[in-house]
């Protein structure tokens, strides 16, 4: 196997926001990491649209 290029970052920048589409939570009862449930976005409308 070829080594990784030296200029390739090994971790995201310290100010990077995690991608919620790929977020996982550890669930001991299931024995691993599984996708998280969607969380509400602060300030977003709550399920109904106003006209």
Short mmCIF file of C-alpha atoms in Angstrom, two decimals:
data_model
loop_
_atom_site.label_atom_id
_atom_site.label_comp_id
_atom_site.label_asym_id
_atom_site.label_seq_id
_atom_site.Cartn_x
_atom_site.Cartn_y
_atom_site.Cartn_z
CA UNK A 1 0.00 0.00 0.00
CA UNK A 2 1.33 3.42 -0.94
CA UNK A 3 1.86 5.99 1.82
CA UNK A 4 -0.44 9.00 2.00
CA UNK A 5 0.82 12.25 0.48
CA UNK A 6 2.55 14.46 3.08
CA UNK A 7 0.39 17.49 2.17
CA UNK A 8 -2.87 15.59 2.81
CA UNK A 9 -4.56 16.80 6.04
CA UNK A 10 -5.06 14.07 8.62
CA UNK A 11 -7.85 15.87 10.51
CA UNK A 12 -10.33 18.62 9.72
CA UNK A 13 -9.45 22.23 10.60
CA UNK A 14 -10.13 23.16 14.24
CA UNK A 15 -12.84 25.64 13.21
CA UNK A 16 -14.68 23.22 10.90
CA UNK A 17 -18.32 22.50 11.70
CA UNK A 18 -19.32 18.82 11.78
CA UNK A 19 -21.57 17.70 8.94
CA UNK A 20 -24.97 16.81 10.47
CA UNK A 21 -25.70 14.47 7.56
CA UNK A 22 -22.89 12.18 8.76
CA UNK A 23 -23.27 12.59 12.53
CA UNK A 24 -23.29 9.45 14.68
CA UNK A 25 -23.91 8.66 18.34
CA UNK A 26 -22.50 5.74 20.29
CA UNK A 27 -25.26 3.41 21.43
CA UNK A 28 -23.92 0.87 23.91
CA UNK A 29 -27.09 -1.21 23.79
CA UNK A 30 -26.62 -1.71 20.06
CA UNK A 31 -22.85 -2.07 20.31
CA UNK A 32 -21.61 0.71 18.07
CA UNK A 33 -22.05 4.05 16.37
CA UNK A 34 -25.32 4.71 14.56
CA UNK A 35 -26.71 7.76 12.73
CA UNK A 36 -28.22 10.39 15.00
CA UNK A 37 -31.84 11.40 14.91
CA UNK A 38 -32.48 14.76 13.21
CA UNK A 39 -32.21 17.59 15.71
CA UNK A 40 -34.23 20.82 15.49
CA UNK A 41 -32.43 23.85 14.09
CA UNK A 42 -32.60 26.89 16.39
CA UNK A 43 -34.75 29.64 14.90
CA UNK A 44 -36.34 27.40 12.26
CA UNK A 45 -40.13 27.29 11.82
CA UNK A 46 -41.76 24.61 13.97
CA UNK A 47 -43.55 22.29 11.55
CA UNK A 48 -46.23 24.61 10.23
CA UNK A 49 -46.03 27.24 7.55
CA UNK A 50 -47.51 30.67 7.94
CA UNK A 51 -49.18 32.32 4.97
#
